Amino acid sequence: MGAYLAFKELWRNKGRFLLVSMVIALITMLVLFVAGLAEGLGLGNIEYLSKLNADLLVYQKDTELSIAASRIGLSRLNDIRRVEGVKAVGPLAFHRVTIVSGPTMLGIARRPLDVTMIRVEPGQPGEPPVVSGEQLKNTRGKDAIIDRNVALRTGYGVGDVFTVKVIQGTKEQFYPLKVVGVTDGRQYSIQPSIIVPYLTGEEIRPKSEVEFGPRADLDCNVVAVQLVNPAERNFMKERLESLVSGIEAVDIPTAYQATPGYAAQQGTLNTQRYFALLIGVLVLGGFFQIQTLQKVPQIGVLKAIGVSNLTIASAAMFQIVMVTCLGVFLGGALTLMLSLALPPVVPISFTGSQVGLALGSLLVIGPLGGLVSVRYSLRVEPLVALGLNQ
Amino acid sequence: MMDSAATNGTSNAPIALETNGVTKIYGSGDNQVVAVNQVSIRVLAGEFVALVGPSGSGKTTLLAVLAGLLRPTSGSVWIDGQELSRMSDGQRTRFRREKIGFTFQANNLVPYLTALENVELMVRLTGACKSECRERSVELLTRLGLGDRLHYLPRQLSGGQQQRVAIARALIHSPAVVLADEPTASLDSERAFQVVETFANLIHLERRAGIMVTHDMRLCRFVDRIVRMRDGQVAHIITDRAEIDALAKGE
């Protein structure tokens, strides 16, 4: 009976309820976009680290897990490699470079693209698996693996040659690199990435005037460590820190959560998301409360003729759920269409679990916002039908 | 107890409604107001009674007590052999939808249901509205002159038409008692006469007990008995047809 009354009222007041559904749809879009942005920006910061094929990441001690500040020399890398229980180690160094290549085959000029150049040792932890082409082989080869985002934004594919521009000393230097493989998304520091052999990258990397020229000792920012037994992560972390001086080892989630700005960025975006949900609760609560206030005499008559509180409450809740579901559906569909139209440079990413969580939250806010109006309608006295107030 | 013999051939009819010493007091202490004071009345099936009296005389409070919307402070209300004043809230709600028909001054109809759906609502409340219920609803509305307005929403109907739909709704589920709270308050005289005449005819035809609260004595020409209230008490009961007609004519 509640569903019957609710459906009839919805059907005969389609415009009014559709308007509220549209408001919910807009809130849904806002929540989904903020969630997508949080995910996209988060990925842009930590995608490479989060997918790292390693169990531990080793930093220089007292650098507060800052990759940019951390420096680990070759001798210490070898010390780590020799610790019992370590299966493989890979030095990782991160630099900003710019891809400045000529026009495409169709003669369209390519725009310069700032990327993160990640230096890895071929075949060691840190080198991502390719989805097309092949892995790095030559430790000094002028080869590169590009991530999906570079491929999308530049149009390069396996076999293409591109040029990177770096500042070394006070001069711009240009280095050609050949694409040998394409990997999936591996962004770092909100930039797409290219992965190059460690020694090749040593030649290409930006250098100051002072260090311009051959160096006596190579160093890297951090070291990716694969363990013989990944389950012994905590034990190995302590062992590494006790046997190798001046290092700090952490697991991968700790590493990417410590990425500068990541926690603050996620906190800000999550706050926006929660506020959008709160606004949704208030808008829905307000609408249904006003509607209930307008319907007090009508609810009084319904109660007077024998309609139970259960029917009144279920009718109200059915309406709220229907309006919310329609709004969330419309919002979800509009978000999907809009996201398909967005260029790949927009850092928005939707994952099943994150979208599910956002949609679930949105479906909860309707009934939550409507609870006050349901409670109010239950308190309406049937005596109001007779103009009496007890 | 004040009792009367009905004048429309209902003297052998069963008692549909009976009150014994019903008293309703609002507030407490110095703020106490005795709205209804020791009222005992009896209405037979097929009898149409007008409850009249000045404002504040306790008519509407008595109607609320008879409908089970208010619990009497003391006394008892019996409808169709069941004592209403002893029922729980839930039982009284169920009792209202099964045994009582209602029309009100205003906001009578559910605005988003058509005339036919408003009438069927009472049957739907106690189960499904199948073909019999649909036929009876259509028949009632047609008898009330609304055969061509079955699928109109209340806002598309005039005040008189809305009241007639409310009357059909009050009778569709064959209640023991039909209560009307100033059903013609918002209508012009001509419409008011039409509505009450139709109401009275259906009460008699369907053998229901009808109680109508009204200020308009002219409408009493359609009732079988007038219960006049003053200061919460039954001041006078008029059963004589000639006296009722004279009052209705303002003589």
CSV table of N, CA and C in Angstrom, one decimal, chain B residues 155-213:
chain,number,residue,atom,x,y,z
B,155,ARG,N,-8.0,18.2,-8.1
B,155,ARG,CA,-7.9,19.6,-8.5
B,155,ARG,C,-8.7,19.9,-9.8
B,156,GLN,N,-9.2,18.9,-10.5
B,156,GLN,CA,-10.0,19.1,-11.7
B,156,GLN,C,-11.4,19.0,-11.4
B,157,LEU,N,-11.8,18.8,-10.1
B,157,LEU,CA,-13.2,18.7,-9.7
B,157,LEU,C,-13.6,19.9,-8.9
B,158,SER,N,-14.9,20.3,-9.0
B,158,SER,CA,-15.4,21.4,-8.2
B,158,SER,C,-15.5,20.9,-6.7
B,159,GLY,N,-15.7,21.9,-5.8
B,159,GLY,CA,-15.8,21.6,-4.4
B,159,GLY,C,-16.9,20.6,-4.1
B,160,GLY,N,-18.1,20.7,-4.7
B,160,GLY,CA,-19.2,19.8,-4.5
B,160,GLY,C,-18.9,18.4,-5.0
B,161,GLN,N,-18.2,18.4,-6.2
B,161,GLN,CA,-17.8,17.1,-6.8
B,161,GLN,C,-16.8,16.4,-5.8
B,162,GLN,N,-15.9,17.2,-5.3
B,162,GLN,CA,-14.9,16.6,-4.4
B,162,GLN,C,-15.6,16.0,-3.1
B,163,GLN,N,-16.6,16.7,-2.6
B,163,GLN,CA,-17.3,16.2,-1.4
B,163,GLN,C,-18.1,14.9,-1.8
B,164,ARG,N,-18.6,14.9,-3.0
B,164,ARG,CA,-19.4,13.7,-3.4
B,164,ARG,C,-18.4,12.5,-3.5
B,165,VAL,N,-17.2,12.7,-4.0
B,165,VAL,CA,-16.2,11.7,-4.0
B,165,VAL,C,-15.9,11.2,-2.6
B,166,ALA,N,-15.8,12.2,-1.7
B,166,ALA,CA,-15.5,11.8,-0.3
B,166,ALA,C,-16.6,11.0,0.3
B,167,ILE,N,-17.8,11.3,-0.1
B,167,ILE,CA,-19.0,10.5,0.4
B,167,ILE,C,-18.9,9.1,-0.1
B,168,ALA,N,-18.5,9.0,-1.4
B,168,ALA,CA,-18.4,7.6,-2.0
B,168,ALA,C,-17.3,6.9,-1.2
B,169,ARG,N,-16.2,7.6,-0.9
B,169,ARG,CA,-15.1,6.9,-0.2
B,169,ARG,C,-15.5,6.5,1.2
B,170,ALA,N,-16.4,7.3,1.8
B,170,ALA,CA,-16.8,7.0,3.2
B,170,ALA,C,-17.7,5.8,3.2
B,171,LEU,N,-18.3,5.4,2.1
B,171,LEU,CA,-19.3,4.3,2.0
B,171,LEU,C,-18.8,3.1,1.4
B,172,ILE,N,-17.8,3.2,0.6
B,172,ILE,CA,-17.4,2.1,-0.3
B,172,ILE,C,-17.1,0.8,0.4
B,173,HIS,N,-16.5,0.9,1.6
B,173,HIS,CA,-16.1,-0.3,2.4
B,173,HIS,C,-17.1,-0.8,3.3
B,174,SER,N,-18.4,-0.3,3.1
B,174,SER,CA,-19.5,-0.8,3.9
B,174,SER,C,-19.3,-0.6,5.4
B,175,PRO,N,-19.0,0.6,5.9
B,175,PRO,CA,-18.7,0.8,7.3
B,175,PRO,C,-19.9,0.7,8.1
B,176,ALA,N,-19.8,0.5,9.4
B,176,ALA,CA,-20.9,0.5,10.3
B,176,ALA,C,-21.4,1.9,10.6
B,177,VAL,N,-20.5,2.9,10.6
B,177,VAL,CA,-20.8,4.3,10.9
B,177,VAL,C,-20.1,5.2,9.9
B,178,VAL,N,-20.9,6.2,9.5
B,178,VAL,CA,-20.3,7.2,8.6
B,178,VAL,C,-20.3,8.6,9.4
B,179,LEU,N,-19.1,9.2,9.5
B,179,LEU,CA,-19.0,10.4,10.3
B,179,LEU,C,-18.7,11.5,9.3
B,180,ALA,N,-19.4,12.7,9.4
B,180,ALA,CA,-19.1,13.8,8.5
B,180,ALA,C,-18.9,15.0,9.3
B,181,ASP,N,-17.8,15.7,9.1
B,181,ASP,CA,-17.5,16.9,9.9
B,181,ASP,C,-17.7,18.1,8.9
B,182,GLU,N,-18.8,18.7,9.1
B,182,GLU,CA,-19.2,19.9,8.3
B,182,GLU,C,-18.9,19.7,6.8
B,183,PRO,N,-19.5,18.7,6.2
B,183,PRO,CA,-19.1,18.3,4.8
B,183,PRO,C,-19.4,19.4,3.8
B,184,THR,N,-20.3,20.4,4.2
B,184,THR,CA,-20.7,21.4,3.2
B,184,THR,C,-20.1,22.7,3.5
B,185,ALA,N,-19.2,22.8,4.4
B,185,ALA,CA,-18.7,24.1,4.9
B,185,ALA,C,-18.1,25.0,3.8
B,186,SER,N,-17.6,24.3,2.8
B,186,SER,CA,-16.9,25.1,1.7
B,186,SER,C,-17.8,25.2,0.4
B,187,LEU,N,-19.1,24.8,0.6
B,187,LEU,CA,-20.0,24.8,-0.6
B,187,LEU,C,-21.0,25.9,-0.5
B,188,ASP,N,-21.5,26.3,-1.7
B,188,ASP,CA,-22.7,27.2,-1.7
B,188,ASP,C,-23.9,26.4,-1.3
B,189,SER,N,-25.0,27.1,-1.0
B,189,SER,CA,-26.2,26.5,-0.5
B,189,SER,C,-26.7,25.4,-1.4
B,190,GLU,N,-26.8,25.7,-2.7
B,190,GLU,CA,-27.4,24.8,-3.6
B,190,GLU,C,-26.6,23.5,-3.6
B,191,ARG,N,-25.3,23.6,-3.7
B,191,ARG,CA,-24.4,22.5,-3.7
B,191,ARG,C,-24.5,21.7,-2.4
B,192,ALA,N,-24.6,22.5,-1.3
B,192,ALA,CA,-24.6,21.9,0.0
B,192,ALA,C,-25.9,21.0,0.1
B,193,PHE,N,-27.0,21.5,-0.3
B,193,PHE,CA,-28.3,20.7,-0.3
B,193,PHE,C,-28.1,19.4,-1.1
B,194,GLN,N,-27.5,19.6,-2.3
B,194,GLN,CA,-27.4,18.4,-3.2
B,194,GLN,C,-26.5,17.3,-2.5
B,195,VAL,N,-25.4,17.8,-1.9
B,195,VAL,CA,-24.5,16.9,-1.3
B,195,VAL,C,-25.1,16.1,-0.1
B,196,VAL,N,-25.8,16.9,0.8
B,196,VAL,CA,-26.3,16.3,2.0
B,196,VAL,C,-27.5,15.4,1.6
B,197,GLU,N,-28.3,15.8,0.7
B,197,GLU,CA,-29.4,15.0,0.2
B,197,GLU,C,-28.9,13.6,-0.3
B,198,THR,N,-27.8,13.7,-1.1
B,198,THR,CA,-27.3,12.5,-1.6
B,198,THR,C,-26.7,11.6,-0.5
B,199,PHE,N,-26.1,12.3,0.4
B,199,PHE,CA,-25.5,11.6,1.6
B,199,PHE,C,-26.6,10.9,2.3
B,200,ALA,N,-27.6,11.6,2.6
B,200,ALA,CA,-28.7,11.0,3.4
B,200,ALA,C,-29.4,9.8,2.7
B,201,ASN,N,-29.6,10.0,1.4
B,201,ASN,CA,-30.1,8.9,0.6
B,201,ASN,C,-29.3,7.6,0.7
B,202,LEU,N,-28.0,7.8,0.6
B,202,LEU,CA,-27.1,6.7,0.6
B,202,LEU,C,-27.0,6.0,2.0
B,203,ILE,N,-27.1,6.9,3.0
B,203,ILE,CA,-27.1,6.4,4.4
B,203,ILE,C,-28.3,5.5,4.6
B,204,HIS,N,-29.4,5.9,4.1
B,204,HIS,CA,-30.7,5.2,4.3
B,204,HIS,C,-30.6,3.9,3.4
B,205,LEU,N,-30.2,4.1,2.2
B,205,LEU,CA,-30.2,3.0,1.2
B,205,LEU,C,-29.2,1.9,1.7
B,206,GLU,N,-28.1,2.3,2.1
B,206,GLU,CA,-27.0,1.3,2.5
B,206,GLU,C,-27.2,0.8,3.9
B,207,ARG,N,-28.1,1.4,4.7
B,207,ARG,CA,-28.4,1.0,6.1
B,207,ARG,C,-27.2,1.2,6.9
B,208,ARG,N,-26.6,2.4,6.8
B,208,ARG,CA,-25.4,2.8,7.7
B,208,ARG,C,-25.9,3.8,8.7
B,209,ALA,N,-25.2,3.9,9.8
B,209,ALA,CA,-25.5,4.9,10.7
B,209,ALA,C,-24.7,6.2,10.4
B,210,GLY,N,-25.3,7.3,10.2
B,210,GLY,CA,-24.6,8.5,9.8
B,210,GLY,C,-24.7,9.6,10.8
B,211,ILE,N,-23.6,10.2,11.1
B,211,ILE,CA,-23.6,11.4,12.1
B,211,ILE,C,-22.9,12.5,11.4
B,212,MET,N,-23.6,13.7,11.3
B,212,MET,CA,-23.1,14.8,10.6
B,212,MET,C,-23.0,16.0,11.5
B,213,VAL,N,-21.8,16.6,11.7
B,213,VAL,CA,-21.7,17.8,12.4
B,213,VAL,C,-22.0,19.0,11.5
